[in-house]
Tab-separated table of C-alpha atoms in Angstrom:
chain	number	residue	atom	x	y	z
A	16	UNK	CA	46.425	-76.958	51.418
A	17	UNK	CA	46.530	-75.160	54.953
A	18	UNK	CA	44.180	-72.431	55.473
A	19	UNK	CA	47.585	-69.816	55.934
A	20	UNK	CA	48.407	-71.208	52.949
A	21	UNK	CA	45.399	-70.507	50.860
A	22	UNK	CA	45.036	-67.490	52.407
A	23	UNK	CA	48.540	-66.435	51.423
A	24	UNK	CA	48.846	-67.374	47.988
A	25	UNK	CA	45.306	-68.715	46.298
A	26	UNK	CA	42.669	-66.478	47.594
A	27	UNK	CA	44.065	-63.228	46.717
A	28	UNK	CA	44.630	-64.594	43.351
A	29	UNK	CA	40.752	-65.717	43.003
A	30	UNK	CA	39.717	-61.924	44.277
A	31	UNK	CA	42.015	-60.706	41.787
A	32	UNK	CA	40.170	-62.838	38.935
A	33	UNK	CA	36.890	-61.753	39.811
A	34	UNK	CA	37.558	-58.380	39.747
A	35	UNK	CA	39.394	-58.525	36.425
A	36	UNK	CA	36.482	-60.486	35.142
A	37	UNK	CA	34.000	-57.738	36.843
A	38	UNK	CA	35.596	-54.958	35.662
A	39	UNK	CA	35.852	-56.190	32.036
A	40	UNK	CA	31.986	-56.599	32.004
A	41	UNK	CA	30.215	-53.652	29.662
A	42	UNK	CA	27.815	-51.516	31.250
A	43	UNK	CA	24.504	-51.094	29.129
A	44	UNK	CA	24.341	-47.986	27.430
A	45	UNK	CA	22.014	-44.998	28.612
A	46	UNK	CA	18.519	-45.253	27.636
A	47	UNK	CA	18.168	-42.101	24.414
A	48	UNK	CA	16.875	-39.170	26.059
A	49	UNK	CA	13.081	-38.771	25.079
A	50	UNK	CA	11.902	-36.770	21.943
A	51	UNK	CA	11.555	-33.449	22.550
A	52	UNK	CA	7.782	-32.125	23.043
A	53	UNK	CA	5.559	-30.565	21.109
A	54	UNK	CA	6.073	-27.203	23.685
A	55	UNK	CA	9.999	-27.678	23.619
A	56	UNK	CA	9.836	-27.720	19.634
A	57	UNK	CA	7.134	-24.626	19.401
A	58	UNK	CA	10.022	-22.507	22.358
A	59	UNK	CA	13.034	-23.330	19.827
A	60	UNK	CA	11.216	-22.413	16.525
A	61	UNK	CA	10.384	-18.858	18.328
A	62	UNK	CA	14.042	-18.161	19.786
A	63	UNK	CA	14.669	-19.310	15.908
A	64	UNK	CA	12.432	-16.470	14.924
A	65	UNK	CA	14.097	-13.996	17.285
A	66	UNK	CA	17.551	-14.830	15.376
A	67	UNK	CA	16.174	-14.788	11.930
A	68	UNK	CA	17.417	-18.444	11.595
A	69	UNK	CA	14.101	-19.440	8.827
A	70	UNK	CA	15.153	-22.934	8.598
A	71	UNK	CA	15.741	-23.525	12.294
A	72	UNK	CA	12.478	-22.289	13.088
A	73	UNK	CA	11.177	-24.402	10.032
A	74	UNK	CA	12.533	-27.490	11.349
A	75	UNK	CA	11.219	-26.867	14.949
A	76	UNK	CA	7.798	-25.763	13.798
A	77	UNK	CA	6.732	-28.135	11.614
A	78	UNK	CA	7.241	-31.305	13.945
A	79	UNK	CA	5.349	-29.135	16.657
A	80	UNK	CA	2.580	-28.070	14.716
A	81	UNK	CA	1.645	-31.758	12.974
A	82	UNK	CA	1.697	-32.576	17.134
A	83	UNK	CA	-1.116	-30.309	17.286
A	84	UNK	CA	0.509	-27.251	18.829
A	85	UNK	CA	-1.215	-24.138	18.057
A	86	UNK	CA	1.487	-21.800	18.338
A	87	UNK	CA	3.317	-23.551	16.308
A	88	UNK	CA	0.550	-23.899	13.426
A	89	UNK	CA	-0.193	-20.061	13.582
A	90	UNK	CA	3.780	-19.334	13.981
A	91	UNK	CA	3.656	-21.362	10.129
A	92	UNK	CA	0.500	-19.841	8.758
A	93	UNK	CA	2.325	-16.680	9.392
A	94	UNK	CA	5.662	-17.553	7.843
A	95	UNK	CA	3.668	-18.481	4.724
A	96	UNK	CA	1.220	-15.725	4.703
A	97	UNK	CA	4.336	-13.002	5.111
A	98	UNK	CA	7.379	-14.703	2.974
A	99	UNK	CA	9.408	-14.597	5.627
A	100	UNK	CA	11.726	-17.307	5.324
A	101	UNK	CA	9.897	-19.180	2.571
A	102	UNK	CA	7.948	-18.560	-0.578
A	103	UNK	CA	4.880	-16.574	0.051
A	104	UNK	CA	1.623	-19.039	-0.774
A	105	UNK	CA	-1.902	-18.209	0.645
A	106	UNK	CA	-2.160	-22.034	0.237
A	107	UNK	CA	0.344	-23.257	2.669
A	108	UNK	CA	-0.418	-20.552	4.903
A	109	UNK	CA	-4.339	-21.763	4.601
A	110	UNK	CA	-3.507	-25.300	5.578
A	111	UNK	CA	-1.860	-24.059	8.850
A	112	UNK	CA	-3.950	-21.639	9.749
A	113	UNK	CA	-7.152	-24.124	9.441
A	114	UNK	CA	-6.444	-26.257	12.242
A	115	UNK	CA	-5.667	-23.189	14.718
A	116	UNK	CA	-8.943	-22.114	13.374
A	117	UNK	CA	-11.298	-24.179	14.022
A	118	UNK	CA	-9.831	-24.527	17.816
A	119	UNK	CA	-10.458	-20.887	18.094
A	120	UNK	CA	-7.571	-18.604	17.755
A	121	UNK	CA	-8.507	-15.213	16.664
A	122	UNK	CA	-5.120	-14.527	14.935
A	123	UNK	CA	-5.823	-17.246	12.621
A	124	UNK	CA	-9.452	-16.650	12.363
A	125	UNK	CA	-8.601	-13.563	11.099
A	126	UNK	CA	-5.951	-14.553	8.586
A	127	UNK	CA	-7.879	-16.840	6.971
A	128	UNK	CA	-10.630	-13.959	6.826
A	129	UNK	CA	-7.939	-11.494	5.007
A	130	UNK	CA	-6.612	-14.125	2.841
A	131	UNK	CA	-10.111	-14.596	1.094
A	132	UNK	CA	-11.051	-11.367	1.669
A	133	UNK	CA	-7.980	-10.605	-0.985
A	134	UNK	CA	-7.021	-13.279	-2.506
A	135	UNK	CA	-3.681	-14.553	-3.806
A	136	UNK	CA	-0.903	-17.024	-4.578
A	137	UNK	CA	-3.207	-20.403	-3.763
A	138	UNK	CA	-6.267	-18.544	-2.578
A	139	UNK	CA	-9.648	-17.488	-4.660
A	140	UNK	CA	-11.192	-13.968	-3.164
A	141	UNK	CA	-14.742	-14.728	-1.774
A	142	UNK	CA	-15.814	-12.111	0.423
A	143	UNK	CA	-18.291	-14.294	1.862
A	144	UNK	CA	-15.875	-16.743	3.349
A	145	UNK	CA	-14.202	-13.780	4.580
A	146	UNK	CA	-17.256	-12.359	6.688
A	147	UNK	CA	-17.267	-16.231	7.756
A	148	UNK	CA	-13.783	-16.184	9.371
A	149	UNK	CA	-14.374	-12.686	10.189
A	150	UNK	CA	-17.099	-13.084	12.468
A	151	UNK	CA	-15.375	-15.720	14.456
A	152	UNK	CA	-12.450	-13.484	15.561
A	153	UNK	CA	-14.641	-10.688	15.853
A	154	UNK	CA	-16.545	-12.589	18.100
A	155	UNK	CA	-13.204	-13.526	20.127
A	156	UNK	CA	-12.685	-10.097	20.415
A	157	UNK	CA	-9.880	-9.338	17.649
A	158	UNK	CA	-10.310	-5.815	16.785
A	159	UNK	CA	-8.855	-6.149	13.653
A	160	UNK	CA	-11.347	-8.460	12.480
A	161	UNK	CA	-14.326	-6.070	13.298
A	162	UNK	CA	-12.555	-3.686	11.873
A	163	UNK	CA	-12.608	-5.613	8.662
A	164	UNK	CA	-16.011	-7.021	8.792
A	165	UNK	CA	-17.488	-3.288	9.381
A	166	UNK	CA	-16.142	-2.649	5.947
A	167	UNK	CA	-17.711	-5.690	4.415
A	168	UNK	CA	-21.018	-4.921	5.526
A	169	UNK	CA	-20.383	-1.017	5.142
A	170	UNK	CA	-19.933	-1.748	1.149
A	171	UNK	CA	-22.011	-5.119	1.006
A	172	UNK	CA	-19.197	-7.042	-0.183
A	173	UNK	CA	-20.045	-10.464	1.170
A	174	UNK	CA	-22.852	-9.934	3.379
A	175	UNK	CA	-25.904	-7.715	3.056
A	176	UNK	CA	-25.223	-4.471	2.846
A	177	UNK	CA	-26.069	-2.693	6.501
A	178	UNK	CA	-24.474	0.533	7.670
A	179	UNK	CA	-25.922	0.192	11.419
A	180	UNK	CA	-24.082	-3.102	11.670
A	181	UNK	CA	-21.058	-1.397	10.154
A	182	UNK	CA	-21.660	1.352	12.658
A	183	UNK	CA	-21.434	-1.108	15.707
A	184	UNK	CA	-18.452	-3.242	14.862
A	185	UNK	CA	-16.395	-0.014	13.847
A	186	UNK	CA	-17.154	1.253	17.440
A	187	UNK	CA	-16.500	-2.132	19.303
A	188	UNK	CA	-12.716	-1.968	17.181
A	189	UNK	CA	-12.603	1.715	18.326
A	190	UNK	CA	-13.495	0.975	22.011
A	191	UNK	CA	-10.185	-1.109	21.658
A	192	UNK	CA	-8.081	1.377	20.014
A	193	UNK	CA	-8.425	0.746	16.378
A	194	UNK	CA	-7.352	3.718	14.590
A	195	UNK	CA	-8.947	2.684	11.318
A	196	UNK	CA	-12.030	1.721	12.938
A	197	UNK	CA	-12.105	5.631	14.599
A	198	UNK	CA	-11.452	6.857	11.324
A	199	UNK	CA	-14.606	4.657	9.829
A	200	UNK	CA	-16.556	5.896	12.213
A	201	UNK	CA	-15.944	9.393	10.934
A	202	UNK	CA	-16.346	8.665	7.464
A	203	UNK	CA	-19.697	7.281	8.788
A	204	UNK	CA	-21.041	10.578	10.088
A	205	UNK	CA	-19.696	12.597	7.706
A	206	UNK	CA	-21.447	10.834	4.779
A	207	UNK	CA	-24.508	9.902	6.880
A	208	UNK	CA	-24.353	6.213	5.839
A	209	UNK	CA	-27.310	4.947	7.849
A	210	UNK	CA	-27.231	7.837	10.340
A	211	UNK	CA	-28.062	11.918	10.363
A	212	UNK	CA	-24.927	14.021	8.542
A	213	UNK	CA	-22.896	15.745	11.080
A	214	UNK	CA	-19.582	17.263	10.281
A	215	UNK	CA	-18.867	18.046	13.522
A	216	UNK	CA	-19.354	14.439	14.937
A	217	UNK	CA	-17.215	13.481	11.952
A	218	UNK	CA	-14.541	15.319	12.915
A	219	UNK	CA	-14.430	14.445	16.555
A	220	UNK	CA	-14.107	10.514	15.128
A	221	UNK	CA	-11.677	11.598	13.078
A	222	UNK	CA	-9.335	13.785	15.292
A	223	UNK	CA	-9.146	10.496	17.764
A	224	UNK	CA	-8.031	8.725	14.346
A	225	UNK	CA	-5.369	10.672	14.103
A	226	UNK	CA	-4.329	10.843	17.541
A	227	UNK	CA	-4.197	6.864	17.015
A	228	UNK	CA	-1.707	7.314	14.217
A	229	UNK	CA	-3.917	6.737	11.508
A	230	UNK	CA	-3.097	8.951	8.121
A	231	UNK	CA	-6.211	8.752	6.374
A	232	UNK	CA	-7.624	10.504	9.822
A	233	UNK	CA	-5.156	13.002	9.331
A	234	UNK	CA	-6.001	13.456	5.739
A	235	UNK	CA	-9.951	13.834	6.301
A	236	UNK	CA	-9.102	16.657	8.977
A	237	UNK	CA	-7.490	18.636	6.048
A	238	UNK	CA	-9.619	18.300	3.811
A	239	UNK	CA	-12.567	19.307	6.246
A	240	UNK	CA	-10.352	22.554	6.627
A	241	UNK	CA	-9.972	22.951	3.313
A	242	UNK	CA	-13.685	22.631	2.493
A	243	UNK	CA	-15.095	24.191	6.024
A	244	UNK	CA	-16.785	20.596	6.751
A	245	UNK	CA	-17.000	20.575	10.519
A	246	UNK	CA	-14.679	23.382	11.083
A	247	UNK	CA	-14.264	27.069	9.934
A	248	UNK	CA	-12.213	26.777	5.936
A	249	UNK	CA	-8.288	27.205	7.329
A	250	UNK	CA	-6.133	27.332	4.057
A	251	UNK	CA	-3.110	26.981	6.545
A	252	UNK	CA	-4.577	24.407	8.894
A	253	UNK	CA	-5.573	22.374	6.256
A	254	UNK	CA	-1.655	22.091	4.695
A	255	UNK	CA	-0.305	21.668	8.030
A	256	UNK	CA	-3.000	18.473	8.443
A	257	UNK	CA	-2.195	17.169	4.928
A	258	UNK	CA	1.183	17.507	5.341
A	259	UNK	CA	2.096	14.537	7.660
A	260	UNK	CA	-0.151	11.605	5.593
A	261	UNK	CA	1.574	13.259	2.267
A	262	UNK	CA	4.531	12.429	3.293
A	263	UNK	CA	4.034	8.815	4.560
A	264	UNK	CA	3.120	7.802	0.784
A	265	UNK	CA	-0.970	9.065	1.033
A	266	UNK	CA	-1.523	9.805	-2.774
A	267	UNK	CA	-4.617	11.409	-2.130
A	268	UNK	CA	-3.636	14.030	0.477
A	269	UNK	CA	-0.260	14.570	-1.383
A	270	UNK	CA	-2.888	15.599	-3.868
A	271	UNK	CA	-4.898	18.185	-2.002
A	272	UNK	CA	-1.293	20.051	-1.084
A	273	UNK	CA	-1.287	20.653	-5.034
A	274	UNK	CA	-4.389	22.295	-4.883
A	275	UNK	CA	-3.776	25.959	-5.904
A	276	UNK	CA	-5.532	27.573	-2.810
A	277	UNK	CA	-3.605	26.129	-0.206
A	278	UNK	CA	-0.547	28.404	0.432
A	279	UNK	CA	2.631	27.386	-0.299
């Protein structure tokens, strides 16, 4: 066969059957993309949270969190401890919380501390594991928890009993802005738990309380004008102080309003 003649009738046929064979050949797939991380999981269970979607955030946390992500752990410890989503159980809520624990986050330091401090669905009270947990977030700085552990050692629930060491942690969670711990602080002076009475100091403590927003500050103030504790007796003052934690559900200054010598 000539040369013009292969090149005018065979060869294009050839190039024609290798591309038809080339083109017919499969590609391989694309490789699956890769899992998604630990992080990525922990980001979609909290936009979850954001939209109230429970079982979406469910689904993301719980992959996350047996990865070892701490958000994630204390994002489940949290869903248990409130309801929110699933069946309130101290329990589950312990076994998520532990792990964030013992690598040192205060929120769930602190959780754990208030669940035994309680007690509840899956969870025996003992105050002295309490003080335990406590003490840890305390120590991280988590006002709350000094807060909580002044009032253990304030009653000697847990721990010895020791009204200086309440003293202190009440004014570290003060220094921070705990209204509570202002409030404590009052109460301190006022009863002279481990320090000299003073009304007046008292009522300092407690007018920063209720600056804070705390009710139970607000209530002490009218009852100090009611009694003359720290202030001159103010029959008016002393309703217009009790008013406000009356009306957010405080039983015991809805009480002092009914007192006959406060004017109506």
């Amino acid at each position: 066969m000539s040369r013009n003649l292969l090149l005018s009738t065979g060869l294009p046929l050839l190039l024609g059957a290798a591309l038809f064979v080339g083109g017919c050949q499969t590609s391989a797939p694309p490789p699956p993309p890769p899992p998604p991380t630990a992080e990525q999981l922990t980001a979609a269970g909290m936009e979850a949270l954001r939209k109230h979607d429970w079982n979406a955030a469910l689904a993301a946390f719980v992959p996350a969190a047996n990865q070892g992500d701490t958000q994630a752990q204390v994002a489940l410890g949290s869903l248990y401890f409130t309801g929110f989503g699933v069946t309130r159980d101290f329990a589950d809520a312990t076994h998520w919380f532990t792990p964030a624990a013992e690598k040192g986050d205060p929120v769930a330091e602190f959780t754990l501390g208030l669940m035994s401090d309680l007690g509840g669905t899956g969870v025996l009270q003992n105050r002295t594991e309490a003080a335990r947990w406590y003490q840890r977030a305390a120590e991280h700085g988590y006002r709350a928890a000094q807060y909580r552990l002044g009032l253990l050692y304030q009653n000697g629930t847990g721990v010895p009993l020791d009204p200086a060491r309440a003293l202190s942690l009440f004014r570290q969670a003060a220094a921070t802005g705990n209204a509570q711990a202002m409030t404590a602080v009052g109460t301190i002076y006022a009863q002279g738990r481990g320090v000299e009475p003073d009304a007046r100091l008292a009522i300092t403590w407690y007018r920063r309380g209720a600056e804070a927003g705390d009710t139970d500050a607000m209530r002490q103030i009218g009852e100090s004008y009611q009694l003359g504790a720290g202030v001159p007796q103010n029959s008016a003052l002393a309703r217009q102080w009790l008013q406000r934690p009356a009306a957010a559900g405080n039983e015991q200054a809805a009480q002092r309003l009914s007192m006959p010598e406060l004017p109506q």
